[in-house]
Short mmCIF file of C-alpha atoms and ligand atoms in Angstrom, two decimals:
data_model
loop_
_atom_site.label_atom_id
_atom_site.label_comp_id
_atom_site.label_asym_id
_atom_site.label_seq_id
_atom_site.Cartn_x
_atom_site.Cartn_y
_atom_site.Cartn_z
CA MET A 3 -13.10 -43.60 -8.61
CA THR A 4 -12.98 -40.68 -10.67
CA THR A 5 -9.78 -39.10 -11.47
CA VAL A 6 -9.52 -35.32 -11.44
CA THR A 7 -7.80 -34.01 -14.48
CA ALA A 8 -5.93 -30.87 -15.05
CA GLN A 9 -8.82 -29.96 -17.25
CA ASP A 10 -11.31 -30.39 -14.74
CA ARG A 11 -9.10 -28.28 -11.88
CA THR A 12 -8.85 -25.55 -14.62
CA ALA A 13 -12.46 -25.44 -15.46
CA ALA A 14 -13.48 -25.71 -11.68
CA PHE A 15 -11.12 -22.55 -11.16
CA ASP A 16 -12.45 -20.69 -14.23
CA ALA A 17 -16.20 -21.26 -13.21
CA ALA A 18 -15.28 -20.17 -9.57
CA VAL A 19 -13.63 -16.83 -10.85
CA ALA A 20 -16.78 -16.36 -13.27
CA ALA A 21 -19.25 -16.82 -10.34
CA ASP A 22 -17.19 -14.23 -7.83
CA GLU A 23 -16.74 -16.89 -5.50
CA ARG A 24 -13.30 -16.60 -3.89
CA ILE A 25 -10.23 -18.53 -4.17
CA GLU A 26 -8.73 -19.67 -1.06
CA PRO A 27 -5.33 -20.92 -0.15
CA ARG A 28 -5.92 -24.69 -0.29
CA ASP A 29 -7.85 -24.31 -3.69
CA TRP A 30 -6.02 -25.30 -6.74
CA MET A 31 -4.91 -22.25 -8.82
CA PRO A 32 -2.88 -21.90 -11.95
CA ASP A 33 0.81 -21.21 -11.61
CA ALA A 34 0.47 -18.07 -13.24
CA TYR A 35 -2.06 -16.88 -11.05
CA ARG A 36 -0.32 -17.66 -7.81
CA ALA A 37 2.66 -16.00 -8.99
CA THR A 38 0.90 -12.72 -10.18
CA LEU A 39 -0.63 -12.59 -6.64
CA VAL A 40 2.65 -12.90 -4.87
CA ARG A 41 4.29 -10.34 -6.90
CA GLN A 42 1.22 -7.62 -6.54
CA ILE A 43 0.85 -8.62 -2.73
CA ALA A 44 4.65 -8.56 -2.18
CA GLN A 45 4.84 -5.34 -4.02
CA HIS A 46 1.99 -4.10 -1.94
CA ALA A 47 3.38 -5.17 1.63
CA HIS A 48 6.87 -3.67 0.74
CA SER A 49 5.37 -0.25 -0.02
CA GLU A 50 3.34 -0.13 2.96
CA ILE A 51 6.66 -0.78 5.18
CA ILE A 52 8.80 1.60 3.08
CA GLY A 53 6.05 3.85 2.92
CA MET A 54 6.82 4.43 7.00
CA GLN A 55 10.00 6.18 6.06
CA PRO A 56 9.26 9.50 4.60
CA GLU A 57 6.13 10.18 7.22
CA ALA A 58 8.53 8.79 10.07
CA ASN A 59 10.59 11.58 8.97
CA TRP A 60 8.42 14.21 10.72
CA ILE A 61 7.43 12.42 13.87
CA THR A 62 9.94 13.98 15.89
CA ARG A 63 9.16 17.40 14.36
CA ALA A 64 5.26 17.28 14.52
CA PRO A 65 4.01 20.96 15.37
CA SER A 66 1.81 19.91 18.21
CA LEU A 67 1.45 16.72 20.45
CA ARG A 68 -2.02 16.10 19.00
CA ARG A 69 -0.54 15.97 15.63
CA LYS A 70 2.44 13.65 16.74
CA ALA A 71 0.03 11.16 18.14
CA ILE A 72 -2.05 10.87 15.26
CA LEU A 73 1.26 10.63 13.03
CA ILE A 74 2.74 8.02 15.15
CA ALA A 75 -0.54 6.10 15.04
CA LYS A 76 -0.75 6.34 11.35
CA VAL A 77 2.77 4.94 10.73
CA GLN A 78 2.15 1.97 13.07
CA ASP A 79 -0.80 1.30 10.86
CA GLU A 80 1.23 1.28 7.73
CA ALA A 81 3.41 -1.44 9.76
CA GLY A 82 0.31 -3.39 10.34
CA HIS A 83 -0.71 -3.26 6.69
CA GLY A 84 2.43 -4.68 5.53
CA LEU A 85 2.21 -7.66 8.41
CA TYR A 86 -1.36 -8.53 6.80
CA LEU A 87 0.05 -8.23 3.53
CA TYR A 88 3.06 -10.49 4.14
CA SER A 89 0.67 -12.94 5.99
CA ALA A 90 -1.81 -12.99 3.01
CA ALA A 91 1.30 -13.92 0.80
CA GLU A 92 2.51 -16.46 3.03
CA THR A 93 -0.70 -18.27 2.32
CA LEU A 94 0.47 -18.41 -1.32
CA GLY A 95 3.44 -20.76 -0.28
CA THR A 96 6.39 -18.00 0.18
CA SER A 97 8.04 -16.92 3.12
CA ARG A 98 8.23 -13.34 4.67
CA GLU A 99 12.16 -13.72 4.81
CA GLU A 100 12.55 -14.69 1.12
CA LEU A 101 10.21 -11.80 0.11
CA LEU A 102 12.20 -9.16 2.09
CA ASP A 103 15.41 -10.79 0.81
CA LYS A 104 13.86 -9.93 -2.86
CA LEU A 105 13.02 -6.11 -1.90
CA HIS A 106 16.44 -5.71 -0.30
CA SER A 107 18.37 -7.20 -3.37
CA GLY A 108 16.01 -4.94 -5.58
CA ARG A 109 14.42 -8.26 -7.20
CA GLN A 110 10.87 -6.69 -6.14
CA LYS A 111 9.53 -3.51 -6.50
CA TYR A 112 7.73 -1.15 -4.10
CA SER A 113 5.58 2.00 -5.06
CA SER A 114 7.40 4.93 -7.01
CA ILE A 115 5.66 7.29 -4.63
CA PHE A 116 7.66 6.58 -1.49
CA ASN A 117 11.08 7.47 -3.57
CA TYR A 118 9.97 11.41 -3.05
CA PRO A 119 11.46 13.46 0.05
CA THR A 120 9.40 14.90 2.49
CA LEU A 121 10.69 18.40 2.70
CA THR A 122 8.27 20.13 4.92
CA TRP A 123 5.68 19.33 7.47
CA ALA A 124 2.82 20.25 4.62
CA ASP A 125 4.25 16.94 3.03
CA VAL A 126 2.78 14.93 5.56
CA GLY A 127 -0.91 16.37 4.99
CA ALA A 128 -0.34 15.84 1.06
CA ILE A 129 0.68 12.59 1.41
CA GLY A 130 -2.24 11.71 3.59
CA TRP A 131 -4.65 13.36 1.19
CA LEU A 132 -3.12 12.59 -2.15
CA VAL A 133 -1.24 9.48 -1.38
CA ASP A 134 -3.59 7.85 0.92
CA GLY A 135 -6.42 9.15 -1.38
CA ALA A 136 -4.84 7.34 -4.36
CA ALA A 137 -4.27 4.19 -2.19
CA ILE A 138 -7.82 4.09 -1.17
CA THR A 139 -9.04 4.56 -4.92
CA ASN A 140 -6.82 1.63 -5.94
CA GLN A 141 -7.62 -0.49 -3.14
CA VAL A 142 -11.36 -0.28 -2.48
CA PRO A 143 -11.89 -2.76 -5.57
CA LEU A 144 -9.16 -4.88 -4.21
CA CYS A 145 -11.81 -5.82 -1.14
CA ARG A 146 -13.47 -7.91 -4.36
CA CYS A 147 -10.22 -9.46 -5.33
CA SER A 148 -11.10 -13.23 -6.13
CA TYR A 149 -8.21 -14.39 -3.75
CA GLY A 150 -9.63 -14.37 -0.49
CA PRO A 151 -7.16 -13.62 2.00
CA TYR A 152 -6.12 -10.69 -0.08
CA ALA A 153 -9.42 -9.18 -0.13
CA ARG A 154 -10.20 -9.76 3.77
CA ALA A 155 -6.72 -8.02 4.36
CA MET A 156 -7.73 -4.99 1.97
CA VAL A 157 -11.05 -4.58 3.92
CA ARG A 158 -9.10 -3.64 7.24
CA ILE A 159 -6.84 -1.81 5.50
CA CYS A 160 -8.99 0.71 3.36
CA LYS A 161 -10.84 1.36 6.61
CA GLU A 162 -7.68 2.58 8.06
CA GLU A 163 -6.38 4.36 4.94
CA SER A 164 -9.71 6.34 5.14
CA PHE A 165 -8.82 7.59 8.47
CA HIS A 166 -5.46 8.50 7.15
CA GLN A 167 -6.92 10.18 4.21
CA ARG A 168 -8.94 12.53 6.66
CA GLN A 169 -6.06 13.35 8.95
CA GLY A 170 -3.98 14.41 5.98
CA TYR A 171 -6.82 16.69 4.52
CA GLU A 172 -7.46 18.22 7.76
CA SER A 173 -3.86 18.90 8.47
CA LEU A 174 -3.70 20.67 5.19
CA LEU A 175 -6.83 22.67 5.81
CA ALA A 176 -5.46 23.88 8.80
CA LEU A 177 -2.08 24.98 7.01
CA SER A 178 -4.17 26.55 3.98
CA ARG A 179 -6.47 28.43 6.57
CA GLY A 180 -3.10 29.44 8.18
CA THR A 181 -0.85 32.27 7.46
CA PRO A 182 0.09 33.30 4.23
CA ALA A 183 3.41 31.05 4.75
CA GLN A 184 1.42 28.19 5.96
CA HIS A 185 -0.78 28.38 3.09
CA ALA A 186 2.22 28.78 0.51
CA MET A 187 3.85 25.63 2.39
CA ALA A 188 0.60 23.49 1.80
CA GLN A 189 0.49 24.81 -1.89
CA ASP A 190 4.04 23.74 -2.54
CA ALA A 191 3.57 20.11 -1.05
CA VAL A 192 0.58 19.86 -3.29
CA ASP A 193 2.37 20.91 -6.14
CA ARG A 194 5.47 18.29 -5.73
CA TRP A 195 2.90 15.33 -4.51
CA TRP A 196 0.50 15.60 -7.49
CA TRP A 197 2.04 14.23 -10.43
CA PRO A 198 3.93 11.34 -8.37
CA SER A 199 0.42 10.53 -6.87
CA LEU A 200 -1.05 10.21 -10.57
CA MET A 201 2.13 7.84 -11.34
CA MET A 202 1.04 5.50 -8.32
CA PHE A 203 -1.99 4.13 -10.51
CA GLY A 204 0.81 2.44 -12.91
CA PRO A 205 1.55 2.75 -16.59
CA PRO A 206 -1.15 3.68 -19.01
CA ASP A 207 -3.37 0.64 -20.00
CA ASP A 208 -1.64 0.22 -23.52
CA GLU A 209 1.68 -0.09 -21.52
CA SER A 210 0.53 -1.92 -18.67
CA ALA A 211 1.94 -5.68 -18.78
CA HIS A 212 -0.40 -7.14 -16.39
CA SER A 213 -3.90 -5.58 -16.38
CA ALA A 214 -5.69 -7.73 -19.05
CA GLN A 215 -4.61 -10.67 -17.32
CA SER A 216 -5.34 -9.52 -13.80
CA MET A 217 -8.62 -8.15 -14.58
CA GLU A 218 -9.69 -11.50 -16.32
CA TRP A 219 -8.79 -13.36 -12.99
CA LYS A 220 -10.70 -10.39 -11.22
CA ILE A 221 -7.58 -9.74 -9.13
CA LYS A 222 -7.57 -6.19 -10.51
CA ARG A 223 -11.18 -5.02 -11.30
CA HIS A 224 -10.40 -1.81 -12.95
CA SER A 225 -7.56 -0.67 -15.35
CA ASN A 226 -4.73 1.75 -14.22
CA ASP A 227 -6.26 4.44 -16.18
CA GLU A 228 -9.80 4.06 -15.01
CA LEU A 229 -8.80 4.53 -11.48
CA ARG A 230 -6.29 7.09 -12.11
CA GLN A 231 -9.48 9.24 -13.72
CA ARG A 232 -11.74 8.43 -10.97
CA PHE A 233 -8.77 10.02 -8.43
CA VAL A 234 -8.59 13.18 -10.56
CA ASP A 235 -12.44 13.55 -10.47
CA ILE A 236 -12.40 13.06 -6.53
CA CYS A 237 -9.60 15.49 -5.84
CA VAL A 238 -10.96 18.51 -8.06
CA PRO A 239 -13.61 19.51 -5.76
CA GLN A 240 -11.46 18.49 -2.62
CA ALA A 241 -8.76 21.10 -3.78
CA GLU A 242 -11.40 23.61 -4.21
CA ALA A 243 -12.59 23.29 -0.55
CA LEU A 244 -9.08 23.26 0.81
CA GLY A 245 -8.49 26.37 -1.18
CA LEU A 246 -5.49 24.85 -3.08
CA THR A 247 -4.57 24.70 -7.03
CA LEU A 248 -3.70 21.50 -8.60
CA PRO A 249 -0.51 21.91 -10.55
CA ASP A 250 -2.10 21.22 -14.07
CA PRO A 251 -2.93 24.01 -16.35
CA GLN A 252 -4.84 21.58 -18.60
CA LEU A 253 -7.05 20.29 -15.81
CA LYS A 254 -11.01 21.12 -16.95
CA TRP A 255 -14.05 19.44 -16.80
CA ASN A 256 -15.28 17.62 -20.08
CA ASP A 257 -19.12 17.71 -20.26
CA GLU A 258 -18.72 15.28 -23.14
CA ARG A 259 -16.57 12.60 -21.18
CA GLY A 260 -18.29 13.41 -17.84
CA HIS A 261 -14.87 13.35 -16.31
CA HIS A 262 -11.99 15.82 -16.13
CA ASP A 263 -9.38 16.19 -18.52
CA PHE A 264 -6.04 16.58 -17.38
CA GLY A 265 -2.28 17.14 -18.71
CA PRO A 266 0.21 14.77 -19.82
CA ILE A 267 2.24 12.55 -17.19
CA ASP A 268 5.81 12.58 -17.27
CA TRP A 269 6.36 8.86 -17.60
CA THR A 270 9.95 9.06 -18.12
CA GLU A 271 10.35 10.58 -14.60
CA PHE A 272 8.18 7.47 -13.62
CA ARG A 273 10.53 4.81 -15.32
CA GLU A 274 13.45 6.46 -13.94
CA VAL A 275 12.11 6.29 -10.24
CA LEU A 276 11.33 2.44 -11.20
CA LYS A 277 14.86 2.09 -12.17
CA GLY A 278 16.16 3.07 -9.13
CA ASN A 279 17.04 6.89 -10.05
CA GLY A 280 14.32 8.62 -7.96
CA PRO A 281 15.44 11.19 -5.38
CA CYS A 282 15.24 8.83 -2.49
CA ASN A 283 15.69 5.41 -4.02
CA ASP A 284 18.89 4.56 -2.18
CA GLN A 285 18.30 6.17 1.02
CA ARG A 286 14.83 4.10 1.26
CA ILE A 287 16.80 0.78 0.55
CA THR A 288 19.61 1.31 2.75
CA GLN A 289 17.43 2.43 5.62
CA ARG A 290 15.20 -0.74 5.02
CA LYS A 291 18.26 -3.00 5.23
CA GLN A 292 19.72 -1.20 8.40
CA ALA A 293 16.31 -1.55 9.85
CA HIS A 294 16.04 -5.11 9.04
CA ASP A 295 19.44 -5.78 10.37
CA GLU A 296 19.15 -4.08 13.83
CA GLY A 297 15.99 -6.04 14.28
CA ALA A 298 17.97 -9.13 13.98
CA TRP A 299 17.80 -10.06 17.50
CA VAL A 300 14.25 -9.40 17.91
CA ARG A 301 13.58 -12.24 15.24
CA GLU A 302 16.02 -14.43 17.10
CA ALA A 303 14.40 -13.80 20.49
CA ALA A 304 11.04 -14.66 19.25
CA ALA A 305 12.13 -17.70 17.34
CA ALA A 306 13.71 -18.90 20.73
CA TYR A 307 10.77 -18.16 22.45
CA ALA A 308 8.43 -19.82 20.13
CA THR A 309 10.68 -23.05 19.95
CA LYS A 310 10.84 -23.18 23.87
CA HIS A 311 7.07 -22.89 24.25
CA ALA A 312 6.66 -25.61 21.75
CA THR A 313 8.69 -28.26 23.23
CA GLN A 314 7.95 -27.43 27.08
CA ARG A 315 4.59 -28.38 28.23
CA PRO A 316 3.43 -26.41 31.44
CA ALA A 317 4.22 -28.62 34.35
CA GLU A 318 1.31 -30.25 36.65
CA PRO A 319 1.83 -28.60 40.28
CA THR A 320 2.57 -31.30 42.55
CA THR A 321 1.99 -29.64 45.72
CA ALA A 322 -1.11 -27.29 46.38
CA ARG A 323 -0.02 -23.74 45.97
CA THR A 324 -0.59 -21.25 48.94
CA ALA A 325 -0.31 -17.58 49.47
CA PRO A 326 2.41 -16.60 51.70
CA GLY A 327 1.04 -16.66 55.64
CA GLU A 328 -1.94 -18.58 54.49
CA ALA A 329 -2.62 -21.91 56.69
CA THR A 330 -2.30 -25.24 54.77
CA ALA A 331 -4.69 -27.92 55.65
N1 BYC B 1472 5.23 1.73 -8.60
O1 BYC B 1472 1.13 -4.09 -15.58
P1 BYC B 1472 1.41 -3.22 -14.56
C1 BYC B 1472 0.43 2.11 -0.14
C2 BYC B 1472 5.07 -1.79 -12.05
S1 BYC B 1472 -0.09 2.65 -1.44
C3 BYC B 1472 6.31 0.83 -8.78
O2 BYC B 1472 0.41 -1.94 -14.63
P2 BYC B 1472 0.16 -4.15 -12.31
C4 BYC B 1472 0.63 2.93 1.01
C5 BYC B 1472 4.47 -3.12 -11.93
O3 BYC B 1472 4.61 -3.63 -10.81
C6 BYC B 1472 1.30 1.88 -2.68
N2 BYC B 1472 5.92 -0.04 -9.75
O4 BYC B 1472 1.05 -3.95 -13.13
C7 BYC B 1472 -0.19 4.46 0.92
C8 BYC B 1472 5.04 -3.92 -13.09
O5 BYC B 1472 6.04 -4.20 -12.82
P3 BYC B 1472 6.48 -5.95 -12.55
C9 BYC B 1472 0.85 0.26 -3.08
C10 BYC B 1472 4.87 0.04 -10.41
O6 BYC B 1472 0.60 -4.86 -11.09
C11 BYC B 1472 -0.19 5.21 1.96
C12 BYC B 1472 4.95 -2.83 -14.12
O7 BYC B 1472 5.17 -1.48 -13.35
N3 BYC B 1472 -0.34 -0.14 -3.55
O8 BYC B 1472 0.94 1.04 0.15
O9 BYC B 1472 -1.06 -4.73 -12.88
C13 BYC B 1472 0.87 5.16 2.86
C14 BYC B 1472 4.11 -2.86 -14.91
O10 BYC B 1472 2.68 -2.26 -14.16
C15 BYC B 1472 3.77 0.93 -10.20
C16 BYC B 1472 -0.47 -1.43 -4.22
O11 BYC B 1472 0.36 -1.82 -4.39
C17 BYC B 1472 4.16 1.99 -9.23
N4 BYC B 1472 3.30 3.03 -8.79
O12 BYC B 1472 -0.49 -2.71 -11.84
C18 BYC B 1472 1.73 4.01 3.20
C19 BYC B 1472 -1.75 -1.59 -4.53
N5 BYC B 1472 2.90 0.60 -11.09
O13 BYC B 1472 5.69 -6.24 -11.25
C20 BYC B 1472 1.53 2.96 2.23
C21 BYC B 1472 -1.82 -2.99 -5.24
C22 BYC B 1472 3.25 -0.26 -12.04
O14 BYC B 1472 6.24 -6.51 -13.53
N6 BYC B 1472 -0.98 -2.76 -6.55
N7 BYC B 1472 4.32 -0.85 -11.41
O15 BYC B 1472 8.16 -5.87 -12.18
C23 BYC B 1472 -1.87 -2.58 -7.62
O16 BYC B 1472 -3.17 -2.15 -7.48
C24 BYC B 1472 -1.05 -2.89 -8.99
O17 BYC B 1472 0.15 -3.88 -8.63
C25 BYC B 1472 -0.46 -1.62 -9.59
C26 BYC B 1472 0.13 -1.99 -10.94
C27 BYC B 1472 -1.78 -0.82 -10.11
C28 BYC B 1472 0.23 -0.81 -8.66
#
C-alpha cells in the first residue's frame, strides 16, 4: 500500500492549478487557499445582500410601473447572487450563520461602494451602469477561478449583472436625453458614483495584500489596477454616447500606453469607508441586522418543516381513494 504524503497532496494541488483544472470541494487544498476563498466569497456574498439596500430605497418611488418592475427584479437578483455565493462558501466548510454573524459583528467586510447614499432616481441608473459595470469587469475573470463552485456561481451571476448594467445604462440614457433638469440629475449621479466605482477594484497593486498569492492560485486572474484600467477604458466611450461627462479633468487617451490616463484616486476616503466611516456604514449594518432579526421566524419555520419531513415518511394509503359521489367496487 502506498502512503500519500503531504508533499504528494501539495504537488497534486499545484499541478491541478497549473493545468487550469478546477479544484472541487472534496479535493485536498492548502488551508490558506481555503481561507482566502472563504474570505473573498463571503465578502462577495455580503456585498450582494448589502447591495440590495441602496437600490431598494427607490422601489416605492420608481417613476413608472415598468421601471419599478425592472428594479424589483434586479434587487431580487442580488439576493439570489448572495444565496449562490453563501452556498459556494458552504462547500468550503463554513456555515451561512457563521458568515452572517461575522458580517453583523464587523469581522468580515462588504464592498465599499454600498456605503454611499442613493440621493435621486438617477442614482439607480448610475449604479446599474457604473457599479454593475465594475462588478462585471471584476467578475467575468472569476468565471475562470480555480475553485469550481465559485467559478460556476460566477457564470450565472455575470449573465444577470450584464442585464443590470444595460438597464442602468438605458435608464441613464433616458434621463440624459430628457429635460435639462433630468440631464443634470443624471450628471450629478455620475459625478458622485464615478470615483467610488473605481475604488471597488480594491487598493493599488503595490498595497494589495492578497493579489499576488490569489493570482498564483488562479483565484484572481488579473490585478486590481489592471481591472480598474480596463473599466476606465470601457466607460469613456460609453459616457460619450450617454452625453455625460466623467468627473476627472485628467482623463485622456494615452497613445503610448494604449489606455486612458486618469487622475489620482482618494485612497484616504477608501480607507475611511473600510474603517466604517463612510456616509452609510452604520445604516447599512443596522438595517441588515434588523432584516435578519425580523426573518428569524422564517428560518425557524423552514427548519421545523425540514425536520418534520425528514422524520415523517408518507403513509401507504390503506383504502382506495375515491372521488365524492364515485361508486366503490
Ligand atoms: N471594499 O489585497 P486586496 C457586487 C479589502 S460587486 C471593501 O486587494 P483582494 C454587486 C480586501 O478585502 C462588489 N473592501 O484584496 C454589484 C482586503 O481586506 P481583508 C463585490 C475591499 O481580496 C452590483 C484589503 O482590502 N464584488 O457585489 O485580493 C449590485 C486588501 O485588498 C475592497 C466582489 O467582492 C472594497 N472595494 O481583492 C449588487 C468581487 N477592495 O479581506 C452587488 C470578488 C479591497 O484582508 N472580490 N478590499 O480584510 C474580489 O475580486 C476581490 O476580493 C477584490 C479585493 C478585488 C474586491
